[in-house]
Coordinates of C-alpha atoms and ligand atoms in Angstrom, one line a residue:
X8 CA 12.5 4.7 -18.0
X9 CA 15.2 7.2 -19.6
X10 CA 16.2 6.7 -23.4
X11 CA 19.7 6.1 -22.3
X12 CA 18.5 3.8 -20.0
X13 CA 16.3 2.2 -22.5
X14 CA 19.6 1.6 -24.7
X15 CA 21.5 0.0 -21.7
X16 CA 19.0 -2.4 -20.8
X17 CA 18.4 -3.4 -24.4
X18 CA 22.2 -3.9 -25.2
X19 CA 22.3 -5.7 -21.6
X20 CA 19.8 -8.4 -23.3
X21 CA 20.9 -8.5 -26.6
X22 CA 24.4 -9.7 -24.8
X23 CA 22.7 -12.1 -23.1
X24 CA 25.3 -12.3 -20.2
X25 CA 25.1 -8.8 -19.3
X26 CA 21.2 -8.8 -19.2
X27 CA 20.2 -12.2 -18.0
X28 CA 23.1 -12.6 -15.0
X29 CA 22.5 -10.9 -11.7
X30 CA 24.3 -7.9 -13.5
X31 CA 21.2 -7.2 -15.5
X32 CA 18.8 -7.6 -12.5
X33 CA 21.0 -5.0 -10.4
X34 CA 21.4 -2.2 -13.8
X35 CA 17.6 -2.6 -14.0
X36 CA 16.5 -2.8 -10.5
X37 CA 16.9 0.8 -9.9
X38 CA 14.6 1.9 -11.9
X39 CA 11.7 0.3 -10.5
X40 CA 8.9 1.4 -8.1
X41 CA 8.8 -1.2 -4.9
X42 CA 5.5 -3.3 -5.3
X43 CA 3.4 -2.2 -2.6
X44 CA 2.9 -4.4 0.6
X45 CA -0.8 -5.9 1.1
X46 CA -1.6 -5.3 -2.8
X47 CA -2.4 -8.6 -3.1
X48 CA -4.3 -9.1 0.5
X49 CA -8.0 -10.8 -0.6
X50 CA -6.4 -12.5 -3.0
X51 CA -5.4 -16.2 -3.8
X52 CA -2.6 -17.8 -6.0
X53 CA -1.8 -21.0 -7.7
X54 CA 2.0 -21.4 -8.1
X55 CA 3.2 -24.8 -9.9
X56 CA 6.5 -26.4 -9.1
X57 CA 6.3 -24.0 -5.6
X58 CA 8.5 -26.4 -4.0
X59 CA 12.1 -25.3 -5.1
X60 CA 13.8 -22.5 -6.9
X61 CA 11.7 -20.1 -8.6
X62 CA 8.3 -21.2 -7.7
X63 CA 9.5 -20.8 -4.1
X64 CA 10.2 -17.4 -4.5
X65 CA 7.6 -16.7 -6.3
X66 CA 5.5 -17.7 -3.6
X67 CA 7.5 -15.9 -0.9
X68 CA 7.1 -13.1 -2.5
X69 CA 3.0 -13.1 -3.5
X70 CA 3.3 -14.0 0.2
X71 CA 5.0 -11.4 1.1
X72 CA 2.4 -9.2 -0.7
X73 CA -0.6 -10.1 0.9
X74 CA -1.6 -13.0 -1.0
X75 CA -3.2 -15.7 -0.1
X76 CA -1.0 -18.8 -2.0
X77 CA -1.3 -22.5 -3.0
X78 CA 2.2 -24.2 -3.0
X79 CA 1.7 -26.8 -6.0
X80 CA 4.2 -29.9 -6.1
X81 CA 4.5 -33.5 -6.3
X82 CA 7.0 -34.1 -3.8
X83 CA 5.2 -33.5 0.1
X84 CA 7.9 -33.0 1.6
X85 CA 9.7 -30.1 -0.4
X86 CA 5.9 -28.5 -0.4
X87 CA 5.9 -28.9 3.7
X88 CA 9.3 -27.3 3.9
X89 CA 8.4 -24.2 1.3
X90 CA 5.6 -23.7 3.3
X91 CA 7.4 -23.6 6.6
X92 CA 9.7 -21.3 5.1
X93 CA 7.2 -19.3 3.6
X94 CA 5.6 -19.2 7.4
X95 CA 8.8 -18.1 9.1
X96 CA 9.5 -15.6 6.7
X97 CA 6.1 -14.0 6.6
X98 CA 4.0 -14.3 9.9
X99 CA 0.6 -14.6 9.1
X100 CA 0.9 -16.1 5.5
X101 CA -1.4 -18.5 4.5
X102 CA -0.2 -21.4 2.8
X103 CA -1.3 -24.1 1.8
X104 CA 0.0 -27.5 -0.4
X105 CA -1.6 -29.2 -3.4
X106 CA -0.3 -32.1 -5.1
X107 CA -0.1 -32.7 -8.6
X108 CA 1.9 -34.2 -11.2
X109 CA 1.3 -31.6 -14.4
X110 CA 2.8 -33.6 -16.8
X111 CA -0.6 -36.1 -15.8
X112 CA -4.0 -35.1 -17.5
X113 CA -5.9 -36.8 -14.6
X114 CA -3.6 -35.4 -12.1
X115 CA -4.1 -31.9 -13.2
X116 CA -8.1 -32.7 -13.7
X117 CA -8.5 -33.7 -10.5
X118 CA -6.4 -30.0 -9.1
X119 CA -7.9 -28.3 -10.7
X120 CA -11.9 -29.6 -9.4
X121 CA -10.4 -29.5 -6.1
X122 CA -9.8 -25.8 -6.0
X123 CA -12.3 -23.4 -4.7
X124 CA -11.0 -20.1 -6.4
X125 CA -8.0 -17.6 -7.7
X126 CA -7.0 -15.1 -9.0
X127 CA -3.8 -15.5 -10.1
X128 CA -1.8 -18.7 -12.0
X129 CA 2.0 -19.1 -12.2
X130 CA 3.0 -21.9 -14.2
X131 CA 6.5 -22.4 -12.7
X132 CA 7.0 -26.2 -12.7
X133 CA 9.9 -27.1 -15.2
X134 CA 11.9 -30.2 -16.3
X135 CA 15.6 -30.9 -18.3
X136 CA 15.4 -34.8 -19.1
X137 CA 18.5 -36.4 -20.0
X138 CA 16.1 -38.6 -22.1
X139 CA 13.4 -38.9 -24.0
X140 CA 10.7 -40.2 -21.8
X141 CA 6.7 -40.6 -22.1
X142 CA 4.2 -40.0 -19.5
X143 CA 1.6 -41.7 -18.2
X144 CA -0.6 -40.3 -21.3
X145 CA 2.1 -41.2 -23.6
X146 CA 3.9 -37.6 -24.4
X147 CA 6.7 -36.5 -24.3
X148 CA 8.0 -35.4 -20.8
X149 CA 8.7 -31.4 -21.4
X150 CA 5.9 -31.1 -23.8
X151 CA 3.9 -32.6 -21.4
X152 CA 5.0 -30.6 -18.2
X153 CA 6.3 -27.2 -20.0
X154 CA 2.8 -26.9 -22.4
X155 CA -0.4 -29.7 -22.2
X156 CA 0.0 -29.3 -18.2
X157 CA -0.5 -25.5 -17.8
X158 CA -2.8 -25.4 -21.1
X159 CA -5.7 -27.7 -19.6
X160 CA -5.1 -26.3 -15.8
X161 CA -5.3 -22.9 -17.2
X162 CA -8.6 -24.6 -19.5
X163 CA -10.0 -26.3 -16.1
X164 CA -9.8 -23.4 -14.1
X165 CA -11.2 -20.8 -16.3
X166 CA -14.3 -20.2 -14.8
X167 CA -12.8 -19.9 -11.5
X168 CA -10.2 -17.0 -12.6
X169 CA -13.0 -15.3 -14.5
X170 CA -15.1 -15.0 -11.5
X171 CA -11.7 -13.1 -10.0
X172 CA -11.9 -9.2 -10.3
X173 CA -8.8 -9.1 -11.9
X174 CA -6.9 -12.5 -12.9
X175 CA -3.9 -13.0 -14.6
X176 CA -1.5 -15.6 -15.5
X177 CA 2.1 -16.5 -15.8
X178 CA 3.7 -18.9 -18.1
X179 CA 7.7 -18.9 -16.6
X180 CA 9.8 -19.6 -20.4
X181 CA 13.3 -19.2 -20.8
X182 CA 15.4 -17.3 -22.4
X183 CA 17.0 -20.8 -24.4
X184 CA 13.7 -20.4 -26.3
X185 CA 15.5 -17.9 -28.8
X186 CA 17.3 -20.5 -30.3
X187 CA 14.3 -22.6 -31.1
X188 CA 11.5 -22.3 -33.9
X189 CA 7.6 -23.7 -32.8
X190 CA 8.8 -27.0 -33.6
X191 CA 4.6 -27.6 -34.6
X192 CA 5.5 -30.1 -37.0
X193 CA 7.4 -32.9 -34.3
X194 CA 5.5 -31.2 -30.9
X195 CA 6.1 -34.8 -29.3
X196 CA 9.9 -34.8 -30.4
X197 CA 10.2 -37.8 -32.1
X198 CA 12.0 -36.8 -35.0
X199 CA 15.9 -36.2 -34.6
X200 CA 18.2 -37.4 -32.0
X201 CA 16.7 -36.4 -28.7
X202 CA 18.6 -33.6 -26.5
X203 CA 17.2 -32.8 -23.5
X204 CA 18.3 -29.4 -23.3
X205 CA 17.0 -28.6 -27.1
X206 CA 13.2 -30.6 -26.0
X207 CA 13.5 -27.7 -22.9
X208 CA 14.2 -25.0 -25.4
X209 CA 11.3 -26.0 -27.8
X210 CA 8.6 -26.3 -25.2
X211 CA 9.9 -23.1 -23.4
X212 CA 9.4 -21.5 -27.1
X213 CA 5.7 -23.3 -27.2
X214 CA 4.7 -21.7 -23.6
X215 CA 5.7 -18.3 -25.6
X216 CA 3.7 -18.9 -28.7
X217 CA 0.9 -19.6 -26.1
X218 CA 0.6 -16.4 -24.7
X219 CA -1.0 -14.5 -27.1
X220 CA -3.3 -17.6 -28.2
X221 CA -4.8 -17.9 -24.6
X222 CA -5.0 -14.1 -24.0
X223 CA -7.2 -14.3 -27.2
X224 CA -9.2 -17.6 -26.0
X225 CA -9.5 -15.4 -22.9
X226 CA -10.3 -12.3 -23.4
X227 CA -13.6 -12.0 -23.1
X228 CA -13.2 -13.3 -19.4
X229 CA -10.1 -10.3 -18.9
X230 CA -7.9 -12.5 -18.1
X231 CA -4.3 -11.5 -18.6
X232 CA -1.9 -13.7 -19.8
X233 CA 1.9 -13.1 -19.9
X234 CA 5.1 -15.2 -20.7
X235 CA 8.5 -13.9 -19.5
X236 CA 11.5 -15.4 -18.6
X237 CA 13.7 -15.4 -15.6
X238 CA 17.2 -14.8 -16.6
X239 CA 19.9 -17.4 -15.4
X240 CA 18.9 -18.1 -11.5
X241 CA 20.7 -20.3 -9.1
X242 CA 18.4 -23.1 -8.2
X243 CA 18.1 -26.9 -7.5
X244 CA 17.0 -27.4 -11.5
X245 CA 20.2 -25.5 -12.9
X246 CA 22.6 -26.9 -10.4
X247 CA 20.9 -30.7 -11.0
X248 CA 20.2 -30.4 -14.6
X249 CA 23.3 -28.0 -15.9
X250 CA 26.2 -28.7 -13.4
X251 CA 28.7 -27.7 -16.1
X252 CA 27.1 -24.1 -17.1
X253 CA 26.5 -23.9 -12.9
X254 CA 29.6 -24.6 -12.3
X255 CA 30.5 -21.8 -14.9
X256 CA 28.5 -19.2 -14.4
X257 CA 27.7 -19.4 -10.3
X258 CA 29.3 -16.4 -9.4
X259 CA 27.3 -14.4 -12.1
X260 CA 23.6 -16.3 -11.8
X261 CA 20.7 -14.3 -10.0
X262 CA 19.4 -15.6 -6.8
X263 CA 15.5 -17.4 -7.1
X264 CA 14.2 -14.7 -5.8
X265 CA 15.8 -12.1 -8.4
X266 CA 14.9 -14.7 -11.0
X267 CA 10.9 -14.3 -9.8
X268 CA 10.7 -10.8 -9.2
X269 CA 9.4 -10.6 -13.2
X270 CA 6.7 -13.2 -12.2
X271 CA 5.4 -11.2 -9.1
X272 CA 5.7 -8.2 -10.8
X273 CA 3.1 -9.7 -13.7
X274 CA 0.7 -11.1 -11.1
X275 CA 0.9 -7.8 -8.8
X276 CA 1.3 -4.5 -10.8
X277 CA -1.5 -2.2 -11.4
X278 CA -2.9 -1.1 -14.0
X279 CA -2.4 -5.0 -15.3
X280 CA 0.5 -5.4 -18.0
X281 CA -0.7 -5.9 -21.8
X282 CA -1.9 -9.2 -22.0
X283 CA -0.3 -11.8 -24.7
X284 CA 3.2 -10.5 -24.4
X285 CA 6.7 -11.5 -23.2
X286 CA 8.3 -9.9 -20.4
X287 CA 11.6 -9.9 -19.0
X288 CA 13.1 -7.8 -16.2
X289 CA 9.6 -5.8 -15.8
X290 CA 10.0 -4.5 -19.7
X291 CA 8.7 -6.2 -23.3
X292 CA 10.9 -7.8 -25.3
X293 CA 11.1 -9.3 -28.6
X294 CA 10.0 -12.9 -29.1
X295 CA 12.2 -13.6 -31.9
X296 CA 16.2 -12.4 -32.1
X297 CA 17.3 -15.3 -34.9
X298 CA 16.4 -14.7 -38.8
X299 CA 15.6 -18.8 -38.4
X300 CA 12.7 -19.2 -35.6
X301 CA 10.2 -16.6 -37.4
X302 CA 6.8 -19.0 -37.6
X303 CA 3.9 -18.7 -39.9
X304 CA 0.2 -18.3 -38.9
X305 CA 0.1 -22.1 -40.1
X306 CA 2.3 -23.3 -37.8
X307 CA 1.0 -21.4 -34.7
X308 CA -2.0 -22.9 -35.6
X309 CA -0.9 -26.5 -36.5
X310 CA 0.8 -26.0 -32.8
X311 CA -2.8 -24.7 -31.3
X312 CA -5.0 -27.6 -33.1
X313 CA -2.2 -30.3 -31.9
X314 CA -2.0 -29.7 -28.1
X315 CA -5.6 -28.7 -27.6
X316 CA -7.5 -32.2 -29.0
X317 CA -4.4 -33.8 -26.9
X318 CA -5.5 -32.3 -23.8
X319 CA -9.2 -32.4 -25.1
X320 CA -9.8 -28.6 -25.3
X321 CA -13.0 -27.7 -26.6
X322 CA -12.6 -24.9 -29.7
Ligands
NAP417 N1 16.8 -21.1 -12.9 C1 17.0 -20.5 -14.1 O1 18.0 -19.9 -14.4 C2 15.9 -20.6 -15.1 C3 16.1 -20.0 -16.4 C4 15.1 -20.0 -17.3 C5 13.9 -20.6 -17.0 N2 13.7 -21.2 -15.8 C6 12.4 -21.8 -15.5 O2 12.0 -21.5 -14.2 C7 11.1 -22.5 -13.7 C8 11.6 -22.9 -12.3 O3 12.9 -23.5 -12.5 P1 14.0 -23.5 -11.3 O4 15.2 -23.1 -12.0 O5 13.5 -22.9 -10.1 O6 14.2 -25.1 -11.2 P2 13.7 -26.1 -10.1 O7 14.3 -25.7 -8.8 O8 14.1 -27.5 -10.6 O9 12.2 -26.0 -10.0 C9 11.3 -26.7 -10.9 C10 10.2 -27.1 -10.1 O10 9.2 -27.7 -10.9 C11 8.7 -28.9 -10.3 N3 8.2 -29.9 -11.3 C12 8.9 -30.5 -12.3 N4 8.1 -31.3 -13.0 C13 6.9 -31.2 -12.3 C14 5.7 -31.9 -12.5 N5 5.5 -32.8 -13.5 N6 4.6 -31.6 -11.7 C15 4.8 -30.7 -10.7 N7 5.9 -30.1 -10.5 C16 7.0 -30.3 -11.3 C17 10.0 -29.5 -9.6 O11 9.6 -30.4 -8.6 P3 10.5 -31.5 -8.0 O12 11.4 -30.9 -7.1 O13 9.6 -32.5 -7.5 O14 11.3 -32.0 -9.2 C18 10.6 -28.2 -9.0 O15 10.0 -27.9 -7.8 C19 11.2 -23.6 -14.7 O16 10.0 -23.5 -15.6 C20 12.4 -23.3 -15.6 O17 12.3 -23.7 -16.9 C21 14.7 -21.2 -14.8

């Protein structure tokens, strides 16, 4: 990438509109080498929420890729129609459906038995309550789905992605997670009045802070673990969950696709990207932009302690 360039793309994100609207994708897209069809033939991916939107996508385009892929959803019949999709789009493809509920310990537990191997995990699935629930295992419903979901899958399926020559995976944040600090003192939300959109933002900010914790937990297995965020995407979740900013911002929101190339890229390039970090748009960026959300090694690991003995982790 040029040094002008370089300047462009980080005043694009810094602007937020500029960078995280389809504007941003198309400035950036130049740049970037295609991804190279059947580099992922041999192998097999796990992509949560795979049903709608993003995780769609996402699974088009490992598809598209070579890649063997697991739709993950709770809802059959959006899994049967992704797949068909999938199918029509990519001839050959294999796909295949799992359900499971992430935001369910036992759900997840029993996925995660039932899989034979991988390589690669995208964890997609995402949620905006308009109230503060509690599931089945009595959290709270983003926390739940956003952060103890993809902590004990990833946990569970360790093994299996260290047998993989070269596995890697994908926590999908947002960029609404600038605005929040690791809330590791109320990680259930029950302090405050409850917003959903502020829970989303929190958790979103958790599945950064767990990044670089896993890619340490993991290391000595190599796998890879990145974070990134999509940009603003027109799917099902924004049009259901924020009709006002959809209604907005429409004209200027990336397709799904656009909004998964990042998470392709991070599951497909070679040589693997750093593991730990936070990616947007295929580049680094910052995981802090507001003086206020800086956290202190106590809190990361008041945050680590707290979700692992609620999913049962062992240290
Ligand atoms: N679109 C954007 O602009 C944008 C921006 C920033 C971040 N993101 C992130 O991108 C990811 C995908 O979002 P999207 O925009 O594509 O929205 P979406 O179309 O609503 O996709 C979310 C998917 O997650 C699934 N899901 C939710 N809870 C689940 C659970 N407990 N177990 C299994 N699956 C579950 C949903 O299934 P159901 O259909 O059954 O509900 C749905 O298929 C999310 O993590 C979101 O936070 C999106």
């Amino acid at each position: 990438m040029s040094g002008l360039f370089r300047v462009l793309d980080t005043v694009a994100d810094r602007l937020v509109v500029p960078g995280y609207s389809k504007l941003g994708f198309q400035l950036r897209r130049r740049g970037w080498p295609p991804l190279l069809p059947g580099s992922l033939r041999g192998r097999k991916a796990v992509v949560t929420g795979a049903g709608t939107g993003i995780g769609k996508a996402t699974a088009l385009g490992l598809a598209r890729l070579g890649a063997e892929v697991v739709l993950v959803v709770r809802d059959e019949r959006k899994g049967a129609a992704a797949r068909d999709e999938i199918a029509a789009a990519v001839p050959g493809a294999v796909v295949e459906i799992r359900l499971c509920d992430l935001s369910s310990s036992e759900s997840v537990r029993r996925f995660a038995a039932s899989l034979d191997r991988l390589d690669i995990l995208v964890h997609n699935a995402g949620v905006l309550p308009q109230e503060r629930t509690e599931t089945e295992d009595g959290h709270e419903l983003t926390f739940a789905t956003h952060v103890l979901g993809p902590l004990l899958m990833t946990d569970l399926l360790r093994p299996k992605l260290a047998a993989s020559s070269d596995p890697r995976v994908v926590l999908v944040s947002s960029g609404g997670m600038y605005t929040q600090r690791l809330h590791a003192d109320d990680p259930e939300y029950r302090e405050g009045d409850y917003r959903g959109a502020t829970a989303y933002a929190r958790t979103k900010r958790m599945q950064v802070a767990l990044a670089p914790l896993l890619s340490e937990r993991y290391a000595q297995d190599g796998i890879g673990v990145h974070a990134m965020h999509p940009g603003w995407a027109d799917t099902p979740g924004v049009a259901g969950s924020l009709p006002g900013f959809h209604r907005l911002t429409r004209t200027f929101l990336r397709t799904a696709e656009e909004g998964a190339d990042t998470v392709v890229w991070l599951a497909a390039t070679t040589p693997a990207p750093r593991s730990g970090q936070f990616w947007h748009d295929r580049r680094a960026r910052p995981t802090h932009l507001l003086p206020t959300t800086g956290e202190t090694p106590e809190a990361i690991d008041a945050f680590w302690q707290y979700s692992t003995s609620a999913v049962g982790l062992l240290p």
